[in-house]
């Protein structure tokens, strides 16, 4: 019997105390990453220059549950548990018999789900004596999260920010600087990878692949520095499962069970964070549960990519991972959902798509913004353009229920707010937004 | 015995069901507004062209409790109850024996406390058949809130936005348009008041006083339109008391009682919302409770203004109200805390200051931003420049406790986040911020 409340909150002692590892619940485990020199599976020693041992251990773990350290929980308490909403006003607007729920991660000070792993990564690095972190950021969500987490744990933080965003999003840059990070436009002259690009094109707008190459090089060459990545890797997806673990408790509070779980996919950590804790319901218990991964038609990794080993970066310095990929030289058109412009996706997520556990769909951005504005006018929250992909899919599923008369429970992830993306809304409202 | 938790949340059935009217608890009630033509106390008929009767009734009410209508509570549920935090990380950073708490209103979709009254005003207007609302906005917090509330209740919304902000804050403008409002730069050519200013200075940057004149004129001349104000008036302060009423419950959950209550003051609604529900503890029960209203030295209404009758707007069209005022022609320097640039303050708040119930302090903006950055790096949240005035005062009170060794409980209002004010942080971090 569904509750008549609108917002389902947990107390802070209900924050999950362990992360959920999906690997034991997968029909096929993900294939191991390959060393780019030898093409053999990489070992812990290959990753040691880049990551602390605790994270390398998590990257290859097959344990189902991994304890969340106390100092990480202490910081999670600054914004977690995040709320789960019943979208009653949106349901009424659509006139649907569906029950629509969303888990809202925009309550974090950085405005998205990214701090869930940034905080864990900063903690493990600090615990192993690392003094400085290097990372890349595209739209700026991840860089903001790592800058904040670094401030909490007293680490220096260097962010290689894709040059186009560096110019277009000074607000994002200022956020990172407010939390104490050093931000440089990528390609920069601070790395060999950056200088090589600049030599060919001094006005290069940069790309996430280039920025990754720079951050990896920075970390590899400095003794006091490690690298931090905001998506794709197993340990990143693992940390994000606090989202879905909380959502499970909150769906119980709501007296309901999801029939469809929806999330947007850039590298996959947001989708995995919400959906993976529900995967065993389908793969082990055989429940009729639909998972729907939503991406932009401008960067259709899951819907049009090839499932194969590929590099994670442009300069071919990272290990090769098996995933759906558009090719590591692919540069997507400049859509506003900057967080969804990666050429590949998390291997665990890709494997679950390959094995038919997770369905996929792609939308052009005008359809996404149409849904975003309808959502803002009914539910109030102005969503991040990335998250609005999930909103669009949820609304279409709810409209389908209206057609069939089915009363299904739809749960989607609202991974962040759009208050740093208002120029995108301006373009949409004034008719200047073009589909990529 | 203070709780060891960090965040104190209420369930949605703990949202207050009545607003608190401070008037019966005041040593001296506020003097009545005077008609600008007759200089006699105004009656309900004088206000009827501008406000619905329900709000006019609340404006003059001496009842201590006024029920919150169900449809207003339904919308409050989209973001209320708001969290109350214990600032444990800030306390540790300061090394203070003080216990610091803050009530965070930035969780509303508009990012500030303003929707608490915008929703109520939109509801009462809709209930009395009004089709369209006109208002002014300076920095944009109030306009955003009313735009959102108008979307929820199906009202048209016209916002006169101070021209300087209209140009400098396109993000704020886009927020309002996303929620469906029509936004024009003030002075505009849509009103006689606007045209008169433009005739004298076609490049006028505008002011809040001018924008108020335009919105009032718009509402007075159109049958289908009423006016909505975001601060100063009794009914606005009344609606904001949900903040303090929730905070009382949450301080109980925290097992603590505030010794000092702190808030920033622009027109007074944020301060009143948090503080007024605690006033009877002092005025009736004689508790030793300190109230501290914080303002910018650039607009020192309470600390340097004169207590007298003055107009609320520049064009002298509003009733005269008794308040601390810098004069209705006063134009403050362009500080970043745009919400604190009003020449007067709410009469109820001014009377309590006059009667010694509430203390006041003013800070220059560099000291405010210094505190804002320290807060962001310890507590995570990047505060609105307005709210950072309260943070600065709270930190100074906590440092005073360190000197004396006193363990006092400090409660301050964090009225909003600063994610739409990042250019102000950029100026501060790059040394470009000048004290007004």
PDB file of N, CA and C in Angstrom, chain A residues 280-311:
ATOM      1  N   UNK A 280      20.376  -7.727  -8.210  1.00  0.00           N
ATOM      2  CA  UNK A 280      20.130  -9.111  -7.774  1.00  0.00           C
ATOM      3  C   UNK A 280      18.650  -9.501  -7.772  1.00  0.00           C
ATOM      4  N   UNK A 281      17.774  -8.521  -7.571  1.00  0.00           N
ATOM      5  CA  UNK A 281      16.335  -8.812  -7.614  1.00  0.00           C
ATOM      6  C   UNK A 281      15.986  -9.465  -8.945  1.00  0.00           C
ATOM      7  N   UNK A 282      16.677  -9.034 -10.012  1.00  0.00           N
ATOM      8  CA  UNK A 282      16.393  -9.550 -11.347  1.00  0.00           C
ATOM      9  C   UNK A 282      17.262 -10.773 -11.663  1.00  0.00           C
ATOM     10  N   UNK A 283      18.576 -10.660 -11.424  1.00  0.00           N
ATOM     11  CA  UNK A 283      19.480 -11.734 -11.866  1.00  0.00           C
ATOM     12  C   UNK A 283      19.434 -12.947 -10.945  1.00  0.00           C
ATOM     13  N   UNK A 284      19.111 -12.743  -9.671  1.00  0.00           N
ATOM     14  CA  UNK A 284      19.070 -13.881  -8.742  1.00  0.00           C
ATOM     15  C   UNK A 284      17.671 -14.331  -8.415  1.00  0.00           C
ATOM     16  N   UNK A 285      16.787 -13.324  -8.211  1.00  0.00           N
ATOM     17  CA  UNK A 285      15.441 -13.698  -7.763  1.00  0.00           C
ATOM     18  C   UNK A 285      14.446 -13.718  -8.915  1.00  0.00           C
ATOM     19  N   UNK A 286      14.901 -13.330 -10.094  1.00  0.00           N
ATOM     20  CA  UNK A 286      14.049 -13.433 -11.274  1.00  0.00           C
ATOM     21  C   UNK A 286      12.866 -12.491 -11.305  1.00  0.00           C
ATOM     22  N   UNK A 287      12.945 -11.401 -10.515  1.00  0.00           N
ATOM     23  CA  UNK A 287      11.840 -10.427 -10.558  1.00  0.00           C
ATOM     24  C   UNK A 287      11.759  -9.759 -11.924  1.00  0.00           C
ATOM     25  N   UNK A 288      10.543  -9.430 -12.333  1.00  0.00           N
ATOM     26  CA  UNK A 288      10.328  -8.746 -13.612  1.00  0.00           C
ATOM     27  C   UNK A 288      10.602  -7.265 -13.410  1.00  0.00           C
ATOM     28  N   UNK A 289      11.874  -6.882 -13.536  1.00  0.00           N
ATOM     29  CA  UNK A 289      12.314  -5.531 -13.228  1.00  0.00           C
ATOM     30  C   UNK A 289      13.043  -4.988 -14.450  1.00  0.00           C
ATOM     31  N   UNK A 290      12.609  -3.805 -14.903  1.00  0.00           N
ATOM     32  CA  UNK A 290      13.229  -3.217 -16.079  1.00  0.00           C
ATOM     33  C   UNK A 290      14.247  -2.156 -15.652  1.00  0.00           C
ATOM     34  N   UNK A 291      15.458  -2.255 -16.211  1.00  0.00           N
ATOM     35  CA  UNK A 291      16.454  -1.204 -16.018  1.00  0.00           C
ATOM     36  C   UNK A 291      16.600  -0.465 -17.336  1.00  0.00           C
ATOM     37  N   UNK A 292      16.637   0.872 -17.255  1.00  0.00           N
ATOM     38  CA  UNK A 292      16.724   1.652 -18.478  1.00  0.00           C
ATOM     39  C   UNK A 292      17.829   2.705 -18.354  1.00  0.00           C
ATOM     40  N   UNK A 293      18.875   2.523 -19.169  1.00  0.00           N
ATOM     41  CA  UNK A 293      20.006   3.459 -19.202  1.00  0.00           C
ATOM     42  C   UNK A 293      19.781   4.448 -20.336  1.00  0.00           C
ATOM     43  N   UNK A 294      19.853   5.760 -20.013  1.00  0.00           N
ATOM     44  CA  UNK A 294      19.478   6.794 -20.977  1.00  0.00           C
ATOM     45  C   UNK A 294      20.699   7.630 -21.338  1.00  0.00           C
ATOM     46  N   UNK A 295      20.903   7.812 -22.638  1.00  0.00           N
ATOM     47  CA  UNK A 295      22.054   8.583 -23.085  1.00  0.00           C
ATOM     48  C   UNK A 295      21.637   9.551 -24.189  1.00  0.00           C
ATOM     49  N   UNK A 296      22.493  10.522 -24.528  1.00  0.00           N
ATOM     50  CA  UNK A 296      22.164  11.464 -25.600  1.00  0.00           C
ATOM     51  C   UNK A 296      22.421  10.847 -26.972  1.00  0.00           C
ATOM     52  N   UNK A 297      21.588  11.149 -27.946  1.00  0.00           N
ATOM     53  CA  UNK A 297      21.829  10.651 -29.308  1.00  0.00           C
ATOM     54  C   UNK A 297      23.148  11.201 -29.852  1.00  0.00           C
ATOM     55  N   UNK A 298      23.626  12.326 -29.280  1.00  0.00           N
ATOM     56  CA  UNK A 298      24.879  12.917 -29.753  1.00  0.00           C
ATOM     57  C   UNK A 298      26.103  12.105 -29.324  1.00  0.00           C
ATOM     58  N   UNK A 299      25.953  11.241 -28.336  1.00  0.00           N
ATOM     59  CA  UNK A 299      27.071  10.417 -27.873  1.00  0.00           C
ATOM     60  C   UNK A 299      26.518   9.036 -27.511  1.00  0.00           C
ATOM     61  N   UNK A 300      26.092   8.280 -28.528  1.00  0.00           N
ATOM     62  CA  UNK A 300      25.274   7.076 -28.313  1.00  0.00           C
ATOM     63  C   UNK A 300      26.105   5.824 -28.033  1.00  0.00           C
ATOM     64  N   UNK A 301      26.845   5.850 -26.959  1.00  0.00           N
ATOM     65  CA  UNK A 301      27.772   4.778 -26.640  1.00  0.00           C
ATOM     66  C   UNK A 301      27.090   3.416 -26.549  1.00  0.00           C
ATOM     67  N   UNK A 302      26.076   3.332 -25.675  1.00  0.00           N
ATOM     68  CA  UNK A 302      25.428   2.041 -25.426  1.00  0.00           C
ATOM     69  C   UNK A 302      24.523   1.633 -26.582  1.00  0.00           C
ATOM     70  N   UNK A 303      23.897   2.605 -27.223  1.00  0.00           N
ATOM     71  CA  UNK A 303      22.923   2.269 -28.264  1.00  0.00           C
ATOM     72  C   UNK A 303      23.560   2.057 -29.631  1.00  0.00           C
ATOM     73  N   UNK A 304      24.733   2.668 -29.869  1.00  0.00           N
ATOM     74  CA  UNK A 304      25.351   2.519 -31.191  1.00  0.00           C
ATOM     75  C   UNK A 304      26.828   2.156 -31.162  1.00  0.00           C
ATOM     76  N   UNK A 305      27.421   2.056 -29.979  1.00  0.00           N
ATOM     77  CA  UNK A 305      28.847   1.743 -29.891  1.00  0.00           C
ATOM     78  C   UNK A 305      29.135   0.269 -30.160  1.00  0.00           C
ATOM     79  N   UNK A 306      30.419  -0.047 -30.239  1.00  0.00           N
ATOM     80  CA  UNK A 306      30.889  -1.418 -30.444  1.00  0.00           C
ATOM     81  C   UNK A 306      31.390  -1.971 -29.109  1.00  0.00           C
ATOM     82  N   UNK A 307      31.066  -3.223 -28.810  1.00  0.00           N
ATOM     83  CA  UNK A 307      31.529  -3.835 -27.563  1.00  0.00           C
ATOM     84  C   UNK A 307      32.907  -4.438 -27.804  1.00  0.00           C
ATOM     85  N   UNK A 308      33.949  -3.758 -27.322  1.00  0.00           N
ATOM     86  CA  UNK A 308      35.316  -4.228 -27.568  1.00  0.00           C
ATOM     87  C   UNK A 308      36.282  -3.552 -26.595  1.00  0.00           C
ATOM     88  N   UNK A 309      37.512  -4.018 -26.588  1.00  0.00           N
ATOM     89  CA  UNK A 309      38.553  -3.362 -25.794  1.00  0.00           C
ATOM     90  C   UNK A 309      38.943  -2.043 -26.444  1.00  0.00           C
ATOM     91  N   UNK A 310      39.033  -0.987 -25.626  1.00  0.00           N
ATOM     92  CA  UNK A 310      39.465   0.320 -26.142  1.00  0.00           C
ATOM     93  C   UNK A 310      40.157   1.081 -25.018  1.00  0.00           C
ATOM     94  N   UNK A 311      40.906   2.097 -25.405  1.00  0.00           N
ATOM     95  CA  UNK A 311      41.555   2.964 -24.427  1.00  0.00           C
ATOM     96  C   UNK A 311      40.536   3.866 -23.733  1.00  0.00           C
TER      97      UNK A 311
END
